[in-house]
mmCIF file with all atom_site columns, C-alpha atoms in Angstrom:
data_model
loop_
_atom_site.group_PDB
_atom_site.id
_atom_site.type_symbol
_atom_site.label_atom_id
_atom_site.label_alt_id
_atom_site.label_comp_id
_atom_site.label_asym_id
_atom_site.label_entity_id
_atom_site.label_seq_id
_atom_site.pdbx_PDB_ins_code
_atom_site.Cartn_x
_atom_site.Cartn_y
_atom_site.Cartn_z
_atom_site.occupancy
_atom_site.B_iso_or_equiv
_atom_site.pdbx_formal_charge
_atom_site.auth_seq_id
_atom_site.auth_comp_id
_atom_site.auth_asym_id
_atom_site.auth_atom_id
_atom_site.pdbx_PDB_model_num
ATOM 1  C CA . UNK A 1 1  ? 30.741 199.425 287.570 1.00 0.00 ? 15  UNK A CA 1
ATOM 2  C CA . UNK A 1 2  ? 32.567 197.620 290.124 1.00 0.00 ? 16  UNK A CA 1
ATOM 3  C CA . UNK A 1 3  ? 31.380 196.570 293.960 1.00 0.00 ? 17  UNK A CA 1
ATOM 4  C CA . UNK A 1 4  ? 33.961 199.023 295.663 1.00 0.00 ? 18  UNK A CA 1
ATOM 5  C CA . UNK A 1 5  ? 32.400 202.154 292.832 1.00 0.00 ? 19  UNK A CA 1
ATOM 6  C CA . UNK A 1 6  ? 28.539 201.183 294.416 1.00 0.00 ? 20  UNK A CA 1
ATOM 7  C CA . UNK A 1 7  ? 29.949 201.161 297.440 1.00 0.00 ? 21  UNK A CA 1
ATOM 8  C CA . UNK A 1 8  ? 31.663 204.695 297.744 1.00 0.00 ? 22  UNK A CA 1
ATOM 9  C CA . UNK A 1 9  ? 28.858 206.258 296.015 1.00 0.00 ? 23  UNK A CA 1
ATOM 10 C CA . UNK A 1 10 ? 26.793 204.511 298.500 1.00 0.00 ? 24  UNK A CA 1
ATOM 11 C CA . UNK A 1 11 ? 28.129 205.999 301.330 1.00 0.00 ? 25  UNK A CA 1
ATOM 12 C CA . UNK A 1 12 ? 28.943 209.654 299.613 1.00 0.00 ? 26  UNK A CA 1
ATOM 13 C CA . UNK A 1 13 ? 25.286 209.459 299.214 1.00 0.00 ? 27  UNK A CA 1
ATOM 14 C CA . UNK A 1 14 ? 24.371 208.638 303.073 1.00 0.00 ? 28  UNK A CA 1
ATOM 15 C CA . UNK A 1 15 ? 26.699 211.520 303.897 1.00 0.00 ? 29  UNK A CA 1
ATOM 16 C CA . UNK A 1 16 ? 24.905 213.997 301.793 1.00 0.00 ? 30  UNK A CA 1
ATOM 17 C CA . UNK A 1 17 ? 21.768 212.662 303.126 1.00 0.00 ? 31  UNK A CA 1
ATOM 18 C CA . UNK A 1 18 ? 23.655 213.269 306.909 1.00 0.00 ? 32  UNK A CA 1
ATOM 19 C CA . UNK A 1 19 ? 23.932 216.747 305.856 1.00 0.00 ? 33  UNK A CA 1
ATOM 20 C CA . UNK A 1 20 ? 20.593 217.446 304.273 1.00 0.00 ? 34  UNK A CA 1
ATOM 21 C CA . UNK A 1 21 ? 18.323 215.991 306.914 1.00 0.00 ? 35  UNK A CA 1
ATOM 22 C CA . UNK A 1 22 ? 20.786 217.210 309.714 1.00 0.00 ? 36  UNK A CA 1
ATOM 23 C CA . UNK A 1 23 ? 20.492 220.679 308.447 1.00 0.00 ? 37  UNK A CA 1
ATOM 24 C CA . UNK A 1 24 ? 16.353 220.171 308.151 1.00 0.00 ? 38  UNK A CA 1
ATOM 25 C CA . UNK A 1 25 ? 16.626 219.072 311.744 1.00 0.00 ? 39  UNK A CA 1
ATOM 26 C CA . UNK A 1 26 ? 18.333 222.374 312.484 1.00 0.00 ? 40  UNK A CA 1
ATOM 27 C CA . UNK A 1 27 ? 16.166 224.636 310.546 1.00 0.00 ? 41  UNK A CA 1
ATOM 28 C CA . UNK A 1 28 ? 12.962 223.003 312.523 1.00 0.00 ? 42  UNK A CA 1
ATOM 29 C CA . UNK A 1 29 ? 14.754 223.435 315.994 1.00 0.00 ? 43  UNK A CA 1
ATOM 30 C CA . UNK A 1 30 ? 15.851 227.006 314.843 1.00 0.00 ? 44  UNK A CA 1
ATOM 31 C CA . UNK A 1 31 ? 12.106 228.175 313.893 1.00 0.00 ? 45  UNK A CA 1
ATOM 32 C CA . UNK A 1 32 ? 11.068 228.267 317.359 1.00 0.00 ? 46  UNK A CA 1
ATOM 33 C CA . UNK A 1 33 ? 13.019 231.435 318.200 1.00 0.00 ? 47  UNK A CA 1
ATOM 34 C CA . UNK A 1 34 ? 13.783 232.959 315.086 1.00 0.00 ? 48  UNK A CA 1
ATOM 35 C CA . UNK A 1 35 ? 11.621 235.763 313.924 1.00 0.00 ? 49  UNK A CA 1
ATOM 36 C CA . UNK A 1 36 ? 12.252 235.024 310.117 1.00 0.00 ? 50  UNK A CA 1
ATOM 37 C CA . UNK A 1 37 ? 10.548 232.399 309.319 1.00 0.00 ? 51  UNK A CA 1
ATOM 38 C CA . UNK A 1 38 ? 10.401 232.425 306.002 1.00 0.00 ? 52  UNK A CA 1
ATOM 39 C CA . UNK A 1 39 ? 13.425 233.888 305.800 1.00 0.00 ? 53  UNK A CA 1
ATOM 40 C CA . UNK A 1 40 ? 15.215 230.734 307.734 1.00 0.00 ? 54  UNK A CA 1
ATOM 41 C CA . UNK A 1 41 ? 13.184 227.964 305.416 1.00 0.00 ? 55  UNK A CA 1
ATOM 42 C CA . UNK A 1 42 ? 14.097 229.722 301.958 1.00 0.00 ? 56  UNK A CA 1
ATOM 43 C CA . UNK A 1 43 ? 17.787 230.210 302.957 1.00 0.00 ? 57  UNK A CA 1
ATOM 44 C CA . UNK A 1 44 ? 17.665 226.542 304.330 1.00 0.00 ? 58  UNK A CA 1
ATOM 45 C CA . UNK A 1 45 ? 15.963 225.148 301.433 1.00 0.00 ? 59  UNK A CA 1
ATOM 46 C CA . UNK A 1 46 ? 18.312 226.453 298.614 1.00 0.00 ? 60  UNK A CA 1
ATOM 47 C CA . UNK A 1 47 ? 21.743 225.922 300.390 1.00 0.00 ? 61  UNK A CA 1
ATOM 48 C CA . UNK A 1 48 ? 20.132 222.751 301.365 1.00 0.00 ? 62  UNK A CA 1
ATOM 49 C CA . UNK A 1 49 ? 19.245 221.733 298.006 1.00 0.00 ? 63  UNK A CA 1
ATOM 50 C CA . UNK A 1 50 ? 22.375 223.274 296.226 1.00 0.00 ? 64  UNK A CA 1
ATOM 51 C CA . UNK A 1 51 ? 24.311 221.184 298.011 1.00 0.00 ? 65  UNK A CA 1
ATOM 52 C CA . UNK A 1 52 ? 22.288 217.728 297.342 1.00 0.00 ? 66  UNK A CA 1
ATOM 53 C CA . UNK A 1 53 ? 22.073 218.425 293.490 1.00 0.00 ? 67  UNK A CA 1
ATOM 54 C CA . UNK A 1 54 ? 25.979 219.484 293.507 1.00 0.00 ? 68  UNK A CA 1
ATOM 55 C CA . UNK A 1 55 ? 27.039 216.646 295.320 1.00 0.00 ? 69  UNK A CA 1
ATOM 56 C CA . UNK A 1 56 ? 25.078 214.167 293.400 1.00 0.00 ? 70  UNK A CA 1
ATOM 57 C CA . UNK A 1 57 ? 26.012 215.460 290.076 1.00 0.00 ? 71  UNK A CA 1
ATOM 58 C CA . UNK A 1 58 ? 29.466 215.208 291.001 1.00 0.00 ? 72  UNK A CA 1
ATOM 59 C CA . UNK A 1 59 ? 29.018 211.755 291.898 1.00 0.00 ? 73  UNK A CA 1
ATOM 60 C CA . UNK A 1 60 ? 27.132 210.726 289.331 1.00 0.00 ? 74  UNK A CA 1
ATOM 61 C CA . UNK A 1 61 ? 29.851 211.475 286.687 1.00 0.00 ? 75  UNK A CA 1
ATOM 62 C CA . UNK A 1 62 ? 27.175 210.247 283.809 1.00 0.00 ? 76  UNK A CA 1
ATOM 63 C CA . UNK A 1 63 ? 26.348 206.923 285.036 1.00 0.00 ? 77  UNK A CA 1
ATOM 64 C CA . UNK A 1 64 ? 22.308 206.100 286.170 1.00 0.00 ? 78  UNK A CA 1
ATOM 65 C CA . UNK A 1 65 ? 24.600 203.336 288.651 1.00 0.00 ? 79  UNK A CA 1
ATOM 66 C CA . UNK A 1 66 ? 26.177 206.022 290.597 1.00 0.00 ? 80  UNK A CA 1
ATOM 67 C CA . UNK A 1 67 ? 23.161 208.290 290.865 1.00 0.00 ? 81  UNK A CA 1
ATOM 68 C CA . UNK A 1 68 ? 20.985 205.599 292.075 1.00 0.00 ? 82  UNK A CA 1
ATOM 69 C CA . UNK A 1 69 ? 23.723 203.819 294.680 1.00 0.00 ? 83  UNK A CA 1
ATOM 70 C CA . UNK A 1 70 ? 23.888 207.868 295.903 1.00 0.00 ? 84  UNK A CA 1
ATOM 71 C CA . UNK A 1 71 ? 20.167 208.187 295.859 1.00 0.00 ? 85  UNK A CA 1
ATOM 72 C CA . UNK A 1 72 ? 19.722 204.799 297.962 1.00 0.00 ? 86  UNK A CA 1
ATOM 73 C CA . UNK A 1 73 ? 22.590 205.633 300.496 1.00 0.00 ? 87  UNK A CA 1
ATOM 74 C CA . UNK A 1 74 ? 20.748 209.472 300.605 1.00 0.00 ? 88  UNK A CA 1
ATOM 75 C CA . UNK A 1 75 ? 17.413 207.286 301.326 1.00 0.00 ? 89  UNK A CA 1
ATOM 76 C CA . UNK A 1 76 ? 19.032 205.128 303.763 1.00 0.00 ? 90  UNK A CA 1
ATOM 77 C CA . UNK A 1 77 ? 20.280 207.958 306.148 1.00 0.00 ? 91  UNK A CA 1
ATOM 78 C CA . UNK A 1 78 ? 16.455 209.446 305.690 1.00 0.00 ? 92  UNK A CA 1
ATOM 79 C CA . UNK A 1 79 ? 14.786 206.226 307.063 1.00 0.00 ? 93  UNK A CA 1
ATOM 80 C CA . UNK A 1 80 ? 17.609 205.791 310.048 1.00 0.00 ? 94  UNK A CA 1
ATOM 81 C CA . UNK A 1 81 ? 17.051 209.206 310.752 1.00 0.00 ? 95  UNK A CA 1
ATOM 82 C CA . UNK A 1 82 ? 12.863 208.933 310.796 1.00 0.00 ? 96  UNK A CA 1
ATOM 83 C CA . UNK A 1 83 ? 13.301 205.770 312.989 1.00 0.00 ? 97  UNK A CA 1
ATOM 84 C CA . UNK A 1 84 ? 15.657 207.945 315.691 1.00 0.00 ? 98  UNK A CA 1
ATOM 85 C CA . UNK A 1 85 ? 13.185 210.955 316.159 1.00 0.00 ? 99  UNK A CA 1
ATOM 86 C CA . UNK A 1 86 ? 10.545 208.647 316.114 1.00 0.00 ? 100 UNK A CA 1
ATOM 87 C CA . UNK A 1 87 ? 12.096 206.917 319.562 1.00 0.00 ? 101 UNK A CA 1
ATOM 88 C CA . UNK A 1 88 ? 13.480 210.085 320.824 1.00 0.00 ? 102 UNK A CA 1
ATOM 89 C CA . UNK A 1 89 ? 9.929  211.741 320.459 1.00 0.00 ? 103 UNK A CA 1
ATOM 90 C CA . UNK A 1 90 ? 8.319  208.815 321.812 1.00 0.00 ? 104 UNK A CA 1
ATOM 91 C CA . UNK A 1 91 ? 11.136 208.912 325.219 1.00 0.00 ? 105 UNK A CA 1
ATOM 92 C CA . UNK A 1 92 ? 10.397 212.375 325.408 1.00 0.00 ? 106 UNK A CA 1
ATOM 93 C CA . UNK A 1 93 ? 6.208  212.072 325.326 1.00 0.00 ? 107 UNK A CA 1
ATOM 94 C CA . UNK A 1 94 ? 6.518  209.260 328.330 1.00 0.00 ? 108 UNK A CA 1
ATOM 95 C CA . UNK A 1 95 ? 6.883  212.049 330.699 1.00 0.00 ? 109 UNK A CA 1
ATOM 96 C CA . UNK A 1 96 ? 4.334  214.152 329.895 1.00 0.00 ? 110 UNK A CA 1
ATOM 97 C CA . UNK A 1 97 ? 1.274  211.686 330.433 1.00 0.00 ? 111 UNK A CA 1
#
């Protein structure tokens, strides 16, 4: 496995991650006026998950490299992600005090 192969799955991985913990981000903002609940978090939990295990199997085309350069990309996006609501939330609670 070559540097450019880590590096595409890599970044496939951070944009599955983009669209899994962007569409988490959604579903939370979209429980506050929706009166299916549990409706919303199923539906967003299997499309949401269909979409990370079809993505990274297609990546992962057999190799443990690929799946784990995806998986680290995936985690990457995850922690960038936790750090930005953190400081948004903490921007937003200055006003309140």
């Amino acid at each position: 496995m070559n540097v450019a192969e880590t590096l595409f799955c890599f970044l496939a991985g951070s944009g599955v991650g983009a669209v899994y913990f962007g569409g988490l981000w959604q579903t939370i903002k979209m429980l506050k006026t929706t009166k299916h609940t549990t409706r919303v978090l199923v539906v967003s939990w299997l499309v949401r998950n269909l979409f990370f295990i079809g993505s990274f199997f297609l990546l992962m085309q057999g190799s443990a490299h690929r799946l784990i350069a995806a998986f680290l990309g995936m985690m990457a996006v995850r922690a960038a992600m936790t750090i930005y609501m953190k400081r948004k939330n903490a921007g937003a609670n200055e006003g309140r005090s």
